[in-house]
mmCIF file of C-alpha atoms in Angstrom:
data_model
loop_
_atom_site.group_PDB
_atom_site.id
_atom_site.type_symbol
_atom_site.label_atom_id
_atom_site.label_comp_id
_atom_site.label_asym_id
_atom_site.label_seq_id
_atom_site.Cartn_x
_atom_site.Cartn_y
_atom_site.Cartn_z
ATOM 1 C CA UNK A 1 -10.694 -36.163 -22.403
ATOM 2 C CA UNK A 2 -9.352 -33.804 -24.401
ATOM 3 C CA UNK A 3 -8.142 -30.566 -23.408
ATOM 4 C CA UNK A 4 -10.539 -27.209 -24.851
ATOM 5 C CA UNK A 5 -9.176 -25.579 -27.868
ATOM 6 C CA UNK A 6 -7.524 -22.559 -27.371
ATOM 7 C CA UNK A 7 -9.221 -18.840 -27.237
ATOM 8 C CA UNK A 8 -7.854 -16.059 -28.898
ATOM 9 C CA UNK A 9 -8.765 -12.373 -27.928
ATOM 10 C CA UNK A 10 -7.868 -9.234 -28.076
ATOM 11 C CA UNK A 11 -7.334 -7.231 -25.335
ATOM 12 C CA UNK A 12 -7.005 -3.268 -25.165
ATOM 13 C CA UNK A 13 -4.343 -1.877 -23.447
ATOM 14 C CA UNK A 14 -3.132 2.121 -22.880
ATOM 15 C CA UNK A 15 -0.117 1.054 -25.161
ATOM 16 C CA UNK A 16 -2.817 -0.815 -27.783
ATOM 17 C CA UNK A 17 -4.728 -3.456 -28.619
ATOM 18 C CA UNK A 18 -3.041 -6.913 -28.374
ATOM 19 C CA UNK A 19 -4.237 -10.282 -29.257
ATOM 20 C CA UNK A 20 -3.941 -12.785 -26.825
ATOM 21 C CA UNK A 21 -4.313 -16.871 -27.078
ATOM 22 C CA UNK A 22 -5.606 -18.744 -23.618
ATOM 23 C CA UNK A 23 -5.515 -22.001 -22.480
ATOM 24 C CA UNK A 24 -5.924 -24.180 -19.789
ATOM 25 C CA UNK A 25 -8.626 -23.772 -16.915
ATOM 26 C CA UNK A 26 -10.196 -20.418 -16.072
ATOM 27 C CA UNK A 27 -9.673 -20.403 -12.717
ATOM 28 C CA UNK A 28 -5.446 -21.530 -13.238
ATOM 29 C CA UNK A 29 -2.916 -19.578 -11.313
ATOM 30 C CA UNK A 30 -2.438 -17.214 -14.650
ATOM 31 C CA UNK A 31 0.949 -17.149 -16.550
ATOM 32 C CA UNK A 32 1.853 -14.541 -19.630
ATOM 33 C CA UNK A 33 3.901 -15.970 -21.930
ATOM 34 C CA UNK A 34 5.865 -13.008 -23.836
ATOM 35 C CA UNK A 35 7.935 -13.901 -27.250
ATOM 36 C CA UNK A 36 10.912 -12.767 -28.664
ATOM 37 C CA UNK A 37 12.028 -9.378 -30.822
ATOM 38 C CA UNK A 38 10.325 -10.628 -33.964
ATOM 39 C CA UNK A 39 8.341 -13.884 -32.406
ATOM 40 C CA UNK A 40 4.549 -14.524 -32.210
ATOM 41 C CA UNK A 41 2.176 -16.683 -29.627
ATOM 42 C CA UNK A 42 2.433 -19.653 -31.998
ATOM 43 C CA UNK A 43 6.374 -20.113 -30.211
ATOM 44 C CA UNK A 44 4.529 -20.914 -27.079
ATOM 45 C CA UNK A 45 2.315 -23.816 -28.423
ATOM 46 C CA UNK A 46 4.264 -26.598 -26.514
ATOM 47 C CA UNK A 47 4.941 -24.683 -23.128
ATOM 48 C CA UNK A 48 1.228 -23.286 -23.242
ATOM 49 C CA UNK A 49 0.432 -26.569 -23.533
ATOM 50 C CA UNK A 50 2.003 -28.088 -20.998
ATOM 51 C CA UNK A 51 1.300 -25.566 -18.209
ATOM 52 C CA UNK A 52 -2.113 -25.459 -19.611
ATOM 53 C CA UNK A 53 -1.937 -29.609 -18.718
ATOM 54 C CA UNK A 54 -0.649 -28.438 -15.570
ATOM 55 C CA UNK A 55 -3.540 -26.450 -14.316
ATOM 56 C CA UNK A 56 -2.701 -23.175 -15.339
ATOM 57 C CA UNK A 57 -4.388 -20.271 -17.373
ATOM 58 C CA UNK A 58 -2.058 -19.604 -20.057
ATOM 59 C CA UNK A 59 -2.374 -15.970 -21.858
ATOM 60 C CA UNK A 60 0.241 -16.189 -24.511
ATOM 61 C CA UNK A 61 0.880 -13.134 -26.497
ATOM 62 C CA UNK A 62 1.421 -10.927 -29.571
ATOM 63 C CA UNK A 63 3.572 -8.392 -28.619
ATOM 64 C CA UNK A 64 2.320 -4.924 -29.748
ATOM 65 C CA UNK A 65 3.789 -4.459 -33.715
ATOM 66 C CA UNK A 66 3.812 -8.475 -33.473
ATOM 67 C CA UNK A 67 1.694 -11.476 -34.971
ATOM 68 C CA UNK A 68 -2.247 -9.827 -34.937
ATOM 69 C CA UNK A 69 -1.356 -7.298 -32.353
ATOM 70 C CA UNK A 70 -2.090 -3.464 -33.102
ATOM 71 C CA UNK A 71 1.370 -1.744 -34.603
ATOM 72 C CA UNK A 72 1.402 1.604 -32.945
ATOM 73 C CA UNK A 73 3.036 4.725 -34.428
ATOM 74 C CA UNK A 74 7.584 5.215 -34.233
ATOM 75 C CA UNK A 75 8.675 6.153 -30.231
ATOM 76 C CA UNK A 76 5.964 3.529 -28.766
ATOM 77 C CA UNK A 77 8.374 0.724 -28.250
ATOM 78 C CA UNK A 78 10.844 -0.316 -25.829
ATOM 79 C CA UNK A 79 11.190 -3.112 -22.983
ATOM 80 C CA UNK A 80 9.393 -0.272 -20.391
ATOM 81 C CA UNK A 81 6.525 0.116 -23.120
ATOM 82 C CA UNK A 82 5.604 -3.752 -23.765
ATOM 83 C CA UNK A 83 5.641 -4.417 -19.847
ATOM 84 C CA UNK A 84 3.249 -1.678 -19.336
ATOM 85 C CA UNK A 85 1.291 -3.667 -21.919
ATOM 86 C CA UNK A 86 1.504 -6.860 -19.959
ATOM 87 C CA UNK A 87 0.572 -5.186 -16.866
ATOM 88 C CA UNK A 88 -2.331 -3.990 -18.118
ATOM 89 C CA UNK A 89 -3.315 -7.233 -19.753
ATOM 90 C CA UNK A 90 -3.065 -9.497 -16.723
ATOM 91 C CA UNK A 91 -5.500 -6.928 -15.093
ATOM 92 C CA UNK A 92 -7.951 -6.951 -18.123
ATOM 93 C CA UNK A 93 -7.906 -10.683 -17.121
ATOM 94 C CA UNK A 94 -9.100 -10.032 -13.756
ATOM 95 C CA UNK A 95 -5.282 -10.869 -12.336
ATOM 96 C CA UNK A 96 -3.636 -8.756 -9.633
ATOM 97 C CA UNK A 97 -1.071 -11.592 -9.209
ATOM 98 C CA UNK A 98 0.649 -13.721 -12.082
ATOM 99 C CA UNK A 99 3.771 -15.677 -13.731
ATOM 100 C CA UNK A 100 5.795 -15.007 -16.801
ATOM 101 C CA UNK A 101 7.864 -17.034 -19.246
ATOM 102 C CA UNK A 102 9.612 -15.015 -21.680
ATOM 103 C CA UNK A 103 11.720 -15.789 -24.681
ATOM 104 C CA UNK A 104 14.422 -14.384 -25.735
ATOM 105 C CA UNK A 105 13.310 -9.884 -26.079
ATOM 106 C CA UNK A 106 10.236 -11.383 -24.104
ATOM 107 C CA UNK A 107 12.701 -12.391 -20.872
ATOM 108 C CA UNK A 108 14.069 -8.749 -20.923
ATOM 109 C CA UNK A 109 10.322 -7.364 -20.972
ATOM 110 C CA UNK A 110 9.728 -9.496 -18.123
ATOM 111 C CA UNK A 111 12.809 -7.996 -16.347
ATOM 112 C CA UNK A 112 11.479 -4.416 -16.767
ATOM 113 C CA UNK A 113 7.997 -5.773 -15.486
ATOM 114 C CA UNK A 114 9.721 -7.431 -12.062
ATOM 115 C CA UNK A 115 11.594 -3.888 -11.989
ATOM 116 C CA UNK A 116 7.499 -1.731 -12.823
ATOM 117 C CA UNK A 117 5.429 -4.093 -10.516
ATOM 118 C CA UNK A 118 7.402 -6.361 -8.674
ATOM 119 C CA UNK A 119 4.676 -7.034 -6.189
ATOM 120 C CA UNK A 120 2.381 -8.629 -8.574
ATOM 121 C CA UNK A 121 4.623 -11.288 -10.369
ATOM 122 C CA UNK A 122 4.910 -14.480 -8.348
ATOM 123 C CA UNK A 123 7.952 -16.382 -10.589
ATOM 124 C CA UNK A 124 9.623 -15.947 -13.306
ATOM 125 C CA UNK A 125 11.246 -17.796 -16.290
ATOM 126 C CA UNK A 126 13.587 -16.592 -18.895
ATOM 127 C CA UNK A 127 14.100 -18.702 -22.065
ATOM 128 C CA UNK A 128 17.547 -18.277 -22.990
ATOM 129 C CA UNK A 129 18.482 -14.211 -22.363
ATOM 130 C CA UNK A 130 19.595 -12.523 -19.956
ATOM 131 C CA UNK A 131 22.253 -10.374 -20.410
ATOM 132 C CA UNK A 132 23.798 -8.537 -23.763
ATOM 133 C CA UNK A 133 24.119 -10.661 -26.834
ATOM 134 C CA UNK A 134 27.360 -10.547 -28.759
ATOM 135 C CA UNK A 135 28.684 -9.420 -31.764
ATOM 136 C CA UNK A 136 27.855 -12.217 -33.182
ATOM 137 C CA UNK A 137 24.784 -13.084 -32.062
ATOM 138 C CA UNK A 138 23.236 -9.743 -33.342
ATOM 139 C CA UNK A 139 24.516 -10.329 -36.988
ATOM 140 C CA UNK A 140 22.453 -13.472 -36.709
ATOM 141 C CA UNK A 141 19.335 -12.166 -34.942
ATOM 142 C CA UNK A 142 19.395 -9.321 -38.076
ATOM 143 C CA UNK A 143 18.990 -11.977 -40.128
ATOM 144 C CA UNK A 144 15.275 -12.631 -38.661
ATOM 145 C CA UNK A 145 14.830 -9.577 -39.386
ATOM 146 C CA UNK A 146 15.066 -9.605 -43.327
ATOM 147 C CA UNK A 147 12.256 -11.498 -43.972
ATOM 148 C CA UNK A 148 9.955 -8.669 -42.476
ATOM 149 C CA UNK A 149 8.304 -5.930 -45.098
ATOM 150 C CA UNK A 150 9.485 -8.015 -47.881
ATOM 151 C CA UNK A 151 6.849 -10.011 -50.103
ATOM 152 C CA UNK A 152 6.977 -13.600 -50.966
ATOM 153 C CA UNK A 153 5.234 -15.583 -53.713
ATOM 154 C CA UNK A 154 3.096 -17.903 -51.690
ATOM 155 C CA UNK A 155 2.793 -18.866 -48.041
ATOM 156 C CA UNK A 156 4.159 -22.627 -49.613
ATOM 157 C CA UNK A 157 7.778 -19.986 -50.697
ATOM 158 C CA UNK A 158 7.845 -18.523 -47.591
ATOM 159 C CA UNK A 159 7.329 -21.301 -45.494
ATOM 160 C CA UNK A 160 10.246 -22.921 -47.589
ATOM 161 C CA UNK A 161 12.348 -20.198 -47.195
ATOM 162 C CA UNK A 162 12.453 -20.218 -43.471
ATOM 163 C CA UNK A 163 13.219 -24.194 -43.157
ATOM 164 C CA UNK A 164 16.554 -23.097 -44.533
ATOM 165 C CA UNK A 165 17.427 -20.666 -42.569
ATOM 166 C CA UNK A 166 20.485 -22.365 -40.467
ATOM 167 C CA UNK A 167 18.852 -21.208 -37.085
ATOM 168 C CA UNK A 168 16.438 -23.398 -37.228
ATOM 169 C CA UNK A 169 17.575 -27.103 -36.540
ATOM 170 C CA UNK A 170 14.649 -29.263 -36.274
ATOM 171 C CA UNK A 171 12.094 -28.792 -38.421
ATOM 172 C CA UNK A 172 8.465 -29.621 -37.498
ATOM 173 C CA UNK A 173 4.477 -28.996 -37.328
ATOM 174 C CA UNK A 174 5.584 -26.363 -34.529
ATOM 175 C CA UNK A 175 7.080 -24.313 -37.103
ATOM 176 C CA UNK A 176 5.201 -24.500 -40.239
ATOM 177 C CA UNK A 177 2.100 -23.291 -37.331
ATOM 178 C CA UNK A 178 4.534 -20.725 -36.496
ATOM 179 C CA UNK A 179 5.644 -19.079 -39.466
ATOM 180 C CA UNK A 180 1.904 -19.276 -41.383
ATOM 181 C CA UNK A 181 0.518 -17.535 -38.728
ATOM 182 C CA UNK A 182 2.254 -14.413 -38.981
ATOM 183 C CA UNK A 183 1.302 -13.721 -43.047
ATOM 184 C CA UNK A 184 -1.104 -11.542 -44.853
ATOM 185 C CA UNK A 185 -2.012 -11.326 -48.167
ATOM 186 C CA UNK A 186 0.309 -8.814 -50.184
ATOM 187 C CA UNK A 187 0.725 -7.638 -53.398
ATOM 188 C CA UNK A 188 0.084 -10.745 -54.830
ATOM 189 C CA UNK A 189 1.460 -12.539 -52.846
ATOM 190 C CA UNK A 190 2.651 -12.551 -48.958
ATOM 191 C CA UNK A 191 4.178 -11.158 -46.233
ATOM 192 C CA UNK A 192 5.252 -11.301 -42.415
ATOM 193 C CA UNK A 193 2.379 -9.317 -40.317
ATOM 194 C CA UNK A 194 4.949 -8.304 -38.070
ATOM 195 C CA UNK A 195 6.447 -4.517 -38.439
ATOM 196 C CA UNK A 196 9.855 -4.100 -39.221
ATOM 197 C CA UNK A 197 9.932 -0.902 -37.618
ATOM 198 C CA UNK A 198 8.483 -2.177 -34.844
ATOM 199 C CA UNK A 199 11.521 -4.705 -34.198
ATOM 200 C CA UNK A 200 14.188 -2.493 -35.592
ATOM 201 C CA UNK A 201 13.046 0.233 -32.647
ATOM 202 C CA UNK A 202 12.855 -2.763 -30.253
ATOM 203 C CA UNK A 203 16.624 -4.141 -31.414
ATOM 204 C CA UNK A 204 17.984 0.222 -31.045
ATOM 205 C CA UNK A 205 16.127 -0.161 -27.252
ATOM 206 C CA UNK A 206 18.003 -3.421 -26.202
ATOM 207 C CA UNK A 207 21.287 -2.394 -27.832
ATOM 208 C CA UNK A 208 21.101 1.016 -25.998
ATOM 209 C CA UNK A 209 20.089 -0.909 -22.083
ATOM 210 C CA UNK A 210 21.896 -3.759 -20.793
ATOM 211 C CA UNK A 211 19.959 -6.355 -18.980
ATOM 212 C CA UNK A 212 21.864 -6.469 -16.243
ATOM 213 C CA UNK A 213 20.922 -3.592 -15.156
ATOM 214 C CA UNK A 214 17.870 -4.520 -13.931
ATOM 215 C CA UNK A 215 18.674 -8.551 -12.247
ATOM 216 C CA UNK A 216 18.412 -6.292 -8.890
ATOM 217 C CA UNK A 217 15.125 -6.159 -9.769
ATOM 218 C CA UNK A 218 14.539 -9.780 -9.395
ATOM 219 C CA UNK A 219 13.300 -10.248 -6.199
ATOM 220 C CA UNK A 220 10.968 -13.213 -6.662
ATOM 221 C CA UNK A 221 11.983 -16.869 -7.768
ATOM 222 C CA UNK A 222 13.379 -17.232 -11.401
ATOM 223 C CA UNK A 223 14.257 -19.400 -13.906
ATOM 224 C CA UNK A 224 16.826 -19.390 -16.563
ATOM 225 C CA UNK A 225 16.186 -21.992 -19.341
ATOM 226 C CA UNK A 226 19.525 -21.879 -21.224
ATOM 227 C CA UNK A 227 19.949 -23.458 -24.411
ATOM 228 C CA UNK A 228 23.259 -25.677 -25.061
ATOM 229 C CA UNK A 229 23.481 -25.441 -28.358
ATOM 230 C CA UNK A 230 24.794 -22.560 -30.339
ATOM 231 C CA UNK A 231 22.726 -20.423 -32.894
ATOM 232 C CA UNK A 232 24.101 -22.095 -35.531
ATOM 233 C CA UNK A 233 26.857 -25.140 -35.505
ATOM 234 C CA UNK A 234 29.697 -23.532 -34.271
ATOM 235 C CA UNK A 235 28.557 -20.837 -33.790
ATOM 236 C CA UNK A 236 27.860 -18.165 -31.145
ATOM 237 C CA UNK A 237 25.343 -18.598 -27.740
ATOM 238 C CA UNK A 238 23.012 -16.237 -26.927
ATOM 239 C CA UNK A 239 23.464 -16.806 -23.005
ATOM 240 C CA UNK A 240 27.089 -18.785 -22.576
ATOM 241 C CA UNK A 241 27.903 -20.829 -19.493
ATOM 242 C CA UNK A 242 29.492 -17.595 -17.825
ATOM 243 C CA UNK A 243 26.431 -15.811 -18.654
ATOM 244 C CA UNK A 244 23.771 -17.834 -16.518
ATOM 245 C CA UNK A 245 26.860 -18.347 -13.741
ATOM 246 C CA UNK A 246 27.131 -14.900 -13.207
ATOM 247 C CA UNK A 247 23.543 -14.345 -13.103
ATOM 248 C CA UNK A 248 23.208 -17.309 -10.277
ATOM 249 C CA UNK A 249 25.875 -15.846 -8.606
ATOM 250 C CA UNK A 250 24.217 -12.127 -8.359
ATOM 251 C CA UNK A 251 20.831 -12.400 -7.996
ATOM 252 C CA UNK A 252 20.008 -14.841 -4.954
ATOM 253 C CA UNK A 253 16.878 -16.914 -5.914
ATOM 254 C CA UNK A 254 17.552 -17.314 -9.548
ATOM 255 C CA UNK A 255 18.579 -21.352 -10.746
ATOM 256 C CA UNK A 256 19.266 -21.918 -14.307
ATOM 257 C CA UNK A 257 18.769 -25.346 -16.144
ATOM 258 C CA UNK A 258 20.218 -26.080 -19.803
ATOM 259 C CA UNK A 259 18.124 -27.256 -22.075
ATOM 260 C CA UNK A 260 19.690 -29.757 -25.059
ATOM 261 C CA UNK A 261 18.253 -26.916 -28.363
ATOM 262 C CA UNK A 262 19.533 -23.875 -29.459
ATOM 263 C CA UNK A 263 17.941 -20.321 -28.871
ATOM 264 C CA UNK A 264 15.212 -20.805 -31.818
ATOM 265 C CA UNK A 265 14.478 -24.425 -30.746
ATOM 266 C CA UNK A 266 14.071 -24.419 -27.465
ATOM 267 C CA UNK A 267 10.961 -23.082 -26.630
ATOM 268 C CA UNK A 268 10.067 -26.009 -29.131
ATOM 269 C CA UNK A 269 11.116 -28.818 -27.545
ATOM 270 C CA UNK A 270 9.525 -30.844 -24.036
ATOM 271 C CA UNK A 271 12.383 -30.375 -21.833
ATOM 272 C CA UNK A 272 12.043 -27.016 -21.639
ATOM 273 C CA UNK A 273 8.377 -26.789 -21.601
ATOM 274 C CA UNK A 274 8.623 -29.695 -18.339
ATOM 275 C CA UNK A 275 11.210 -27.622 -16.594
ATOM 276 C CA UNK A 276 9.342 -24.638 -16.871
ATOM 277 C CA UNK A 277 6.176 -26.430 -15.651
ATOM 278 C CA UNK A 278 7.951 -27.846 -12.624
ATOM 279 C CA UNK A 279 9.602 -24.947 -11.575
ATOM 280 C CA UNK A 280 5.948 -22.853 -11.578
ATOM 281 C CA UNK A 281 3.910 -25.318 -10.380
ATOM 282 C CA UNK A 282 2.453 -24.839 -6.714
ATOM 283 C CA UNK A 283 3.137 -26.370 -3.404
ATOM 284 C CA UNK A 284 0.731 -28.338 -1.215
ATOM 285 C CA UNK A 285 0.457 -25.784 0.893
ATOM 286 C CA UNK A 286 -0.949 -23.494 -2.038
ATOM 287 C CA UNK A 287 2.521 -21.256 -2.841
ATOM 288 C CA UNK A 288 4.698 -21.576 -5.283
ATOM 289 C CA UNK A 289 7.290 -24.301 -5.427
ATOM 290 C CA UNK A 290 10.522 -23.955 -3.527
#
């Protein structure tokens, strides 16, 4: 049989409203799936589907000034901000206890939420961050960050345009679901729903905090899905090997798994979407794995 479509809703928060995609069974163990500084809920279509397969209630979401979410006025922004968000969403769906995956800016937003309510998050994976990107790294990640504001010809041109961007390495229907969600009509054309101001506040918060800063704050079981392949062909990582082996080495509890992608393809591909479902899914006895 096949599994129910999925349900998209919006759900109003102090911060604003944000729209919100579930899957799997009602009564799942619930996970919130968070995206990345200028992602949307279409990046978690494979991993939402395969914990949804899993028995859990996925809730994957826009991020506010992301995708269909509301975009709320300069100074609302910030890890602290979109945590309080998340917080509040998992209890508008009835959840005092929950999971996270988050990707890329969405792993640091689940970092502030371990360090804002640590009692209510059972496990948590991060999906290739966690700790400051380099130099080089943030030259790329600015280059996301072009196509916002700017208008394109036709959803065909834009869809074209970001197949060639160098990031992205394997092509497929994951993508072209991706990228079409996240455009309006405009001017005659088209452009990214997702606020450049929004991101550009979001990129001044995480250049201005380091990560680290908060791994004490990771007191429950954690996951670090770290991709093996650089941004770009010789390029840089956005977590290296030293990265994820200091974090193991720091934070007791925390195990760390590479994934063959790089940081824009992973969340794309089944390996990481099967290691992510293993490492949530519950004992027999009716915890969490070990």
């Amino acid at each position: 049989m096949n599994a129910p479509p999925p349900v998209a809703i919006d759900i109003d928060t102090p911060g604003g409203r944000l729209r919100a995609e579930l899957t799997g069974p009602p009564d799942g163990r619930l996970v919130v799936c968070l995206p990345g500084l200028t992602a949307n809920l279409r990046g978690f279509d494979e991993i939402g589907r395969r914990l949804a397969a899993a028995g859990f209630r996925v809730a994957a979401l826009d991020l506010r000034g992301r995708g269909q979410s509301d975009v709320t006025p300069p100074g609302t922004y910030g890890w602290p901000a979109h945590a309080r968000d998340v917080s509040a969403a998992a209890t508008a769906l009835g959840r005092e206890r929950y999971s996270v995956v988050g990707w890329s800016m969405g792993a640091f937003v689940a970092m502030q939420l371990a360090a804002l309510a640590p009692g209510r998050l059972d496990r948590l994976v991060f999906v290739d961050a966690c700790s400051p990107p380099a130099p080089g790294v943030l030259t790329l990640i600015r280059l996301a960050v072009e196509r916002l504001g700017a208008v394109y010809p036709s959803a065909d041109e834009y869809v074209a345009r970001m197949r060639a961007l160098p990031t992205i390495e394997r092509w497929s229907e994951f993508w072209e679901r991706y990228f079409r969600y996240e455009l309006v009509p405009a001017d005659g054309g088209v452009r990214a729903r997702t606020s450049r101001e929004a991101v550009l506040e979001d990129l001044a918060y995480g250049d201005a905090h380091d990560p680290r800063d908060l791994w004490p704050a990771l007191t429950m079981p954690a996951l670090l899905l770290r991709a093996a392949r650089p941004l770009v062909p010789g390029g840089p990582f956005l977590v290296t090997a030293a990265d994820a082996g200091e974090l193991t080495r720091r934070v007791p509890g925390v195990e760390a798994v590479e994934i063959d992608a790089n940081h824009y393809g992973i969340a794309a591909v089944p390996e990481a979407a099967e290691a992510a479902a293993r490492f949530l899914a519950p004992d027999p006895a009716g915890g969490s794995a070990p």
